[in-house]
Amino acid sequence: MLSGLVIVDKPQGWTSHDVVGRVRRLAGTRKVGHAGTLDPMATGVLVVGINRATRLLSYIVGTSKTYTATIRLGQSTVTDDAEGEVLTETIAAAVTEEQIRTATMRLTGEILQVPSSVSAIKVGGQRSYARVRAGESVELESRPVTVYSFDVHEIRRERGGRVQDVDATVRCSSGTYIRALARDLGADLGVGGHLTALRRTQVGPYDIAAARTLDELGEDFSVLPLADAARALLPSRELTPDEAVELSFGRRIAPSGSDAVTAAFSPDGNLVALLKDAGQAARPELVFAARGGDTRGVTAE
């Protein structure tokens, strides 16, 4: 039974759920999940977990993300992206490059962001986007997010200069909506804005260079083994044979000396557990090894 991560290069037009369904068929298992939704319009890195590796997904969801995006200034839309109806049009010809770069700086750092009304956030038990599609007016509360960098690469005048397209790279915390950044950039400049292209290039330590298309996976399906995935994601601790046995039974061992969740590996390199210090001991958060310390087959079941 195969366990590990698949770094998928999601195609445009597919939902994240569509990708999970395809991977289920390729892997021959129902136990498949993903670490962070990508909109159908977006492409790029979607981290998919299979079997035991689904237990790592909650630790991946909260990692930072990197995107390349194109933002159109001069138009706002109901969905804050190119798939929505245009709400306003304002000639953006007078907006200068300096003004654009200054405005992106105001959207960098720790900010309060109002998510797009067509996000998957639940309002009264129902997804916000479902309420909007049903004709309701939805106003979501602002939430703190961190934009570590918002780098502008190129600015192009389109449609006779009436609009300007801004190519940028954004590195941000989990929960940041790039559509909302596009909307807020346009609002700050007084001309409106929306997202026209989005590609996620990194999720935590998992990069687009390691991603594979669904067609490639269909021809040769393989996974990033569980132990390799955990080593890339978390600080590592090498265990003694006795420690590996204790952890396999869910028992505490000597502290790691770190405040972070740590991946603990047996002497043969298999992932035994995820640990976190609790006072004078390290307690297992998740145990992957069989009881008694038998970790054979954990990385490639």
Coordinates of C-alpha atoms in Angstrom, one line a residue:
M1 CA 0.0 0.0 0.0
L2 CA 1.6 3.2 -1.2
S3 CA 2.1 6.2 1.1
G4 CA 3.7 9.5 0.3
L5 CA 3.1 12.9 -1.2
V6 CA 2.5 13.8 -4.8
I7 CA 3.4 17.3 -5.9
V8 CA 0.9 18.0 -8.6
D9 CA 1.1 20.8 -11.2
K10 CA -2.6 21.5 -11.2
P11 CA -4.0 22.4 -14.7
Q12 CA -6.2 25.4 -15.3
G13 CA -9.9 24.7 -15.2
W14 CA -9.6 21.8 -12.7
T15 CA -10.8 22.1 -9.1
S16 CA -8.6 20.8 -6.3
H17 CA -11.3 18.2 -5.7
D18 CA -11.0 17.1 -9.4
V19 CA -7.3 16.6 -8.9
V20 CA -7.8 14.5 -5.7
G21 CA -10.3 12.3 -7.6
R22 CA -7.8 11.7 -10.4
V23 CA -5.0 10.8 -8.0
R24 CA -7.4 8.4 -6.1
R25 CA -7.8 6.5 -9.4
L26 CA -4.1 6.5 -10.2
A27 CA -3.1 5.4 -6.7
G28 CA -5.9 2.9 -6.3
T29 CA -7.0 4.2 -2.9
R30 CA -9.7 6.4 -1.4
K31 CA -7.4 7.8 1.3
V32 CA -6.2 10.9 -0.6
G33 CA -6.3 14.6 0.4
H34 CA -4.7 17.9 -0.4
A35 CA -3.0 20.7 1.5
G36 CA -4.6 23.9 0.5
T37 CA -7.2 24.6 -2.2
L38 CA -6.3 26.2 -5.6
D39 CA -9.1 28.0 -7.5
P40 CA -10.0 26.4 -10.9
M41 CA -8.4 29.4 -12.7
A42 CA -5.1 28.9 -10.9
T43 CA -2.3 26.5 -11.9
G44 CA 0.7 25.1 -10.1
V45 CA 1.7 23.4 -6.9
L46 CA -1.0 21.3 -5.2
V47 CA 0.4 19.0 -2.5
V48 CA -1.6 15.7 -2.4
G49 CA -1.2 13.1 0.4
I50 CA -1.8 9.4 -0.1
N51 CA -2.7 7.0 2.7
R52 CA -0.4 7.6 5.8
A53 CA 0.9 10.8 4.3
T54 CA -2.5 12.4 4.7
R55 CA -1.6 12.8 8.3
L56 CA 1.1 15.3 7.3
L57 CA -1.2 17.5 5.4
S58 CA -2.3 19.6 8.5
Y59 CA 1.3 20.5 9.0
I60 CA 1.7 21.5 5.4
V61 CA -1.5 23.7 5.2
G62 CA 0.0 26.3 7.5
T63 CA 3.3 26.8 5.6
S64 CA 4.0 29.8 3.5
K65 CA 3.1 30.0 -0.2
T66 CA 4.6 31.6 -3.2
Y67 CA 2.7 32.7 -6.3
T68 CA 3.3 34.4 -9.6
A69 CA 0.3 36.6 -10.6
T70 CA -0.9 39.1 -13.2
I71 CA -3.1 41.9 -11.8
R72 CA -5.1 44.1 -14.2
L73 CA -5.6 47.7 -13.0
G74 CA -8.5 49.6 -14.4
Q75 CA -11.3 47.0 -13.8
S76 CA -12.9 45.5 -10.7
T77 CA -15.0 42.3 -10.9
V78 CA -17.5 40.6 -8.7
T79 CA -15.1 37.7 -8.0
D80 CA -11.9 39.8 -7.9
D81 CA -10.6 37.7 -10.8
A82 CA -11.1 37.3 -14.6
E83 CA -14.0 34.8 -14.2
G84 CA -16.4 37.4 -12.7
E85 CA -18.5 40.0 -14.2
V86 CA -16.9 43.5 -14.5
L87 CA -18.3 45.8 -11.9
T88 CA -16.4 49.1 -12.6
E89 CA -14.0 50.3 -15.3
T90 CA -11.7 53.3 -14.8
I91 CA -9.0 54.4 -17.1
A92 CA -5.7 53.5 -15.4
A93 CA -3.4 55.3 -17.9
A94 CA -2.3 58.0 -15.4
V95 CA -1.1 55.5 -12.8
T96 CA 2.7 55.5 -12.7
E97 CA 5.1 52.7 -12.0
E98 CA 6.2 54.4 -8.8
Q99 CA 2.7 54.6 -7.6
I100 CA 2.1 50.9 -8.2
R101 CA 5.3 49.9 -6.5
T102 CA 4.5 52.2 -3.5
A103 CA 1.0 50.7 -3.2
T104 CA 2.4 47.1 -3.2
M105 CA 4.7 48.1 -0.3
R106 CA 1.6 49.2 1.6
L107 CA 0.2 45.7 1.1
T108 CA 3.5 44.0 2.4
G109 CA 4.1 42.9 5.9
E110 CA 1.4 42.1 8.5
I111 CA -1.9 43.3 7.2
L112 CA -5.6 42.9 7.7
Q113 CA -7.2 41.4 4.7
V114 CA -10.9 41.0 3.8
P115 CA -11.2 37.7 1.9
S116 CA -12.9 37.7 -1.5
S117 CA -16.7 37.1 -1.1
V118 CA -16.4 34.1 -3.4
S119 CA -14.0 32.3 -1.2
A120 CA -14.7 28.9 0.4
I121 CA -15.1 30.5 3.9
K122 CA -18.2 29.3 5.6
V123 CA -20.9 31.8 6.6
G124 CA -23.7 30.4 8.6
G125 CA -22.7 26.9 7.7
Q126 CA -22.6 27.6 3.9
R127 CA -19.7 28.5 1.7
S128 CA -19.4 32.2 0.9
Y129 CA -19.2 31.6 -2.8
A130 CA -22.4 29.6 -2.8
R131 CA -24.2 32.5 -1.1
V132 CA -22.8 34.9 -3.7
R133 CA -23.9 32.7 -6.6
A134 CA -27.3 32.5 -5.1
G135 CA -27.6 36.3 -5.3
E136 CA -26.8 37.2 -1.7
S137 CA -24.6 40.0 -0.7
V138 CA -21.8 38.7 1.6
E139 CA -19.4 40.7 3.7
L140 CA -16.6 38.8 5.3
E141 CA -14.6 40.0 8.3
S142 CA -11.0 41.0 7.9
R143 CA -8.3 38.7 9.2
P144 CA -4.6 39.1 9.8
V145 CA -2.3 37.7 7.1
T146 CA 1.4 38.3 6.3
V147 CA 2.7 39.2 2.9
Y148 CA 6.5 38.6 3.1
S149 CA 7.2 40.0 -0.3
F150 CA 5.2 41.6 -3.1
D151 CA 7.7 42.0 -6.0
V152 CA 6.6 43.7 -9.3
H153 CA 8.5 42.4 -12.4
E154 CA 6.8 44.0 -15.3
I155 CA 4.0 46.6 -16.0
R156 CA 2.3 46.5 -19.4
R157 CA -0.3 48.9 -20.9
E158 CA -3.1 47.1 -22.6
R159 CA -6.3 48.1 -24.5
G160 CA -4.8 51.3 -25.7
G161 CA -3.4 52.1 -22.3
R162 CA -6.9 52.1 -20.6
V163 CA -5.7 49.2 -18.3
Q164 CA -2.3 48.2 -17.0
D165 CA -1.3 44.6 -16.3
V166 CA 1.1 44.0 -13.5
D167 CA 3.2 40.8 -13.3
A168 CA 4.3 40.1 -9.7
T169 CA 5.6 37.4 -7.4
V170 CA 4.0 37.2 -3.9
R171 CA 5.2 35.2 -1.0
C172 CA 2.7 35.1 1.8
S173 CA 1.4 33.3 4.8
S174 CA -1.3 30.6 4.7
G175 CA -4.8 32.1 4.4
T176 CA -3.7 35.0 2.1
Y177 CA -6.0 35.6 -0.9
I178 CA -4.1 36.8 -4.0
R179 CA -7.4 37.9 -5.5
A180 CA -7.9 40.1 -2.5
L181 CA -4.5 41.6 -3.0
A182 CA -5.3 42.4 -6.6
R183 CA -8.6 44.0 -5.5
D184 CA -7.0 46.0 -2.8
L185 CA -4.1 47.2 -5.0
G186 CA -6.6 48.5 -7.5
A187 CA -8.7 50.1 -4.8
D188 CA -5.6 51.8 -3.3
L189 CA -4.7 53.3 -6.7
G190 CA -8.3 54.4 -7.2
V191 CA -8.8 52.5 -10.5
G192 CA -10.0 49.0 -9.4
G193 CA -8.2 45.8 -10.0
H194 CA -8.6 42.1 -10.4
L195 CA -6.5 39.0 -10.9
T196 CA -6.1 37.6 -14.5
A197 CA -3.6 34.8 -13.9
L198 CA -2.3 32.9 -10.9
R199 CA 0.3 30.2 -10.6
R200 CA 1.4 28.7 -7.2
T201 CA 5.1 28.0 -7.4
Q202 CA 5.8 26.8 -3.9
V203 CA 4.1 25.4 -0.8
G204 CA 6.4 25.3 2.2
P205 CA 9.5 23.3 1.0
Y206 CA 7.7 21.8 -2.0
D207 CA 8.6 23.6 -5.2
I208 CA 7.1 23.7 -8.7
A209 CA 10.4 22.1 -10.0
A210 CA 9.3 18.9 -8.3
A211 CA 5.7 19.0 -9.5
R212 CA 4.4 16.7 -12.2
T213 CA 1.4 17.1 -14.4
L214 CA -1.5 14.7 -14.3
D215 CA -0.6 13.4 -17.7
E216 CA 3.0 12.6 -16.4
L217 CA 1.5 10.9 -13.4
G218 CA -0.8 8.9 -15.6
E219 CA 2.2 7.5 -17.4
D220 CA 4.5 6.9 -14.4
F221 CA 2.8 7.2 -11.0
S222 CA 5.2 7.6 -8.0
V223 CA 5.2 9.5 -4.7
L224 CA 7.7 11.4 -2.5
P225 CA 8.2 8.8 0.2
L226 CA 6.8 9.7 3.7
A227 CA 10.2 9.9 5.3
D228 CA 11.6 12.2 2.6
A229 CA 8.5 14.4 2.8
A230 CA 8.8 14.8 6.6
R231 CA 12.5 15.6 6.4
A232 CA 11.8 18.4 4.0
L233 CA 9.0 19.8 6.0
L234 CA 10.1 19.6 9.7
P235 CA 13.3 19.6 11.8
S236 CA 14.7 16.1 12.2
R237 CA 15.8 14.0 15.1
E238 CA 17.7 10.7 14.8
L239 CA 16.5 8.1 17.3
T240 CA 18.3 5.3 19.1
P241 CA 16.8 1.8 18.7
D242 CA 15.3 2.0 22.2
E243 CA 13.8 5.5 21.6
A244 CA 12.2 4.2 18.3
V245 CA 10.6 1.3 20.2
E246 CA 9.3 3.6 23.0
L247 CA 7.8 6.1 20.5
S248 CA 6.2 3.3 18.5
F249 CA 4.1 2.5 21.6
G250 CA 3.2 6.2 22.0
R251 CA 5.5 6.7 25.0
R252 CA 7.5 9.8 25.8
I253 CA 11.3 10.1 25.4
A254 CA 13.9 12.7 26.3
P255 CA 13.2 16.2 25.1
S256 CA 14.4 17.3 21.7
G257 CA 15.4 20.8 22.9
S258 CA 13.2 22.5 20.3
D259 CA 9.8 24.3 20.5
A260 CA 8.9 23.1 17.0
V261 CA 7.3 19.8 16.0
T262 CA 10.1 17.5 15.1
A263 CA 10.1 14.5 12.8
A264 CA 11.8 11.5 14.5
F265 CA 13.5 8.8 12.5
S266 CA 14.6 5.3 13.3
P267 CA 18.3 4.2 12.8
D268 CA 17.2 2.7 9.4
G269 CA 15.8 6.1 8.2
N270 CA 12.1 5.4 8.6
L271 CA 9.7 8.0 10.0
V272 CA 8.6 6.8 13.5
A273 CA 6.7 9.8 14.8
L274 CA 6.2 13.5 15.0
L275 CA 7.4 14.9 18.4
K276 CA 6.9 18.0 20.5
D277 CA 8.6 18.8 23.8
A278 CA 6.3 18.9 26.8
G279 CA 8.2 19.9 29.9
Q280 CA 11.0 17.4 30.6
A281 CA 10.0 15.0 27.9
A282 CA 9.1 14.8 24.2
R283 CA 5.7 13.4 23.5
P284 CA 4.5 12.0 20.2
E285 CA 2.0 14.1 18.3
L286 CA 1.6 11.4 15.6
V287 CA 3.0 7.8 15.5
F288 CA 3.7 6.3 12.1
A289 CA 5.6 3.2 13.1
A290 CA 4.1 -0.2 14.1
R291 CA 4.1 -1.0 17.8
G292 CA 7.3 -2.4 19.0
G293 CA 9.4 -0.2 16.7
D294 CA 8.9 -2.1 13.4
T295 CA 9.1 0.7 10.9
R296 CA 9.6 -1.4 7.8
G297 CA 7.4 -0.3 5.0
V298 CA 6.5 3.1 6.5
T299 CA 8.1 5.1 3.7
A300 CA 6.7 3.0 0.9
E301 CA 3.9 0.9 1.9

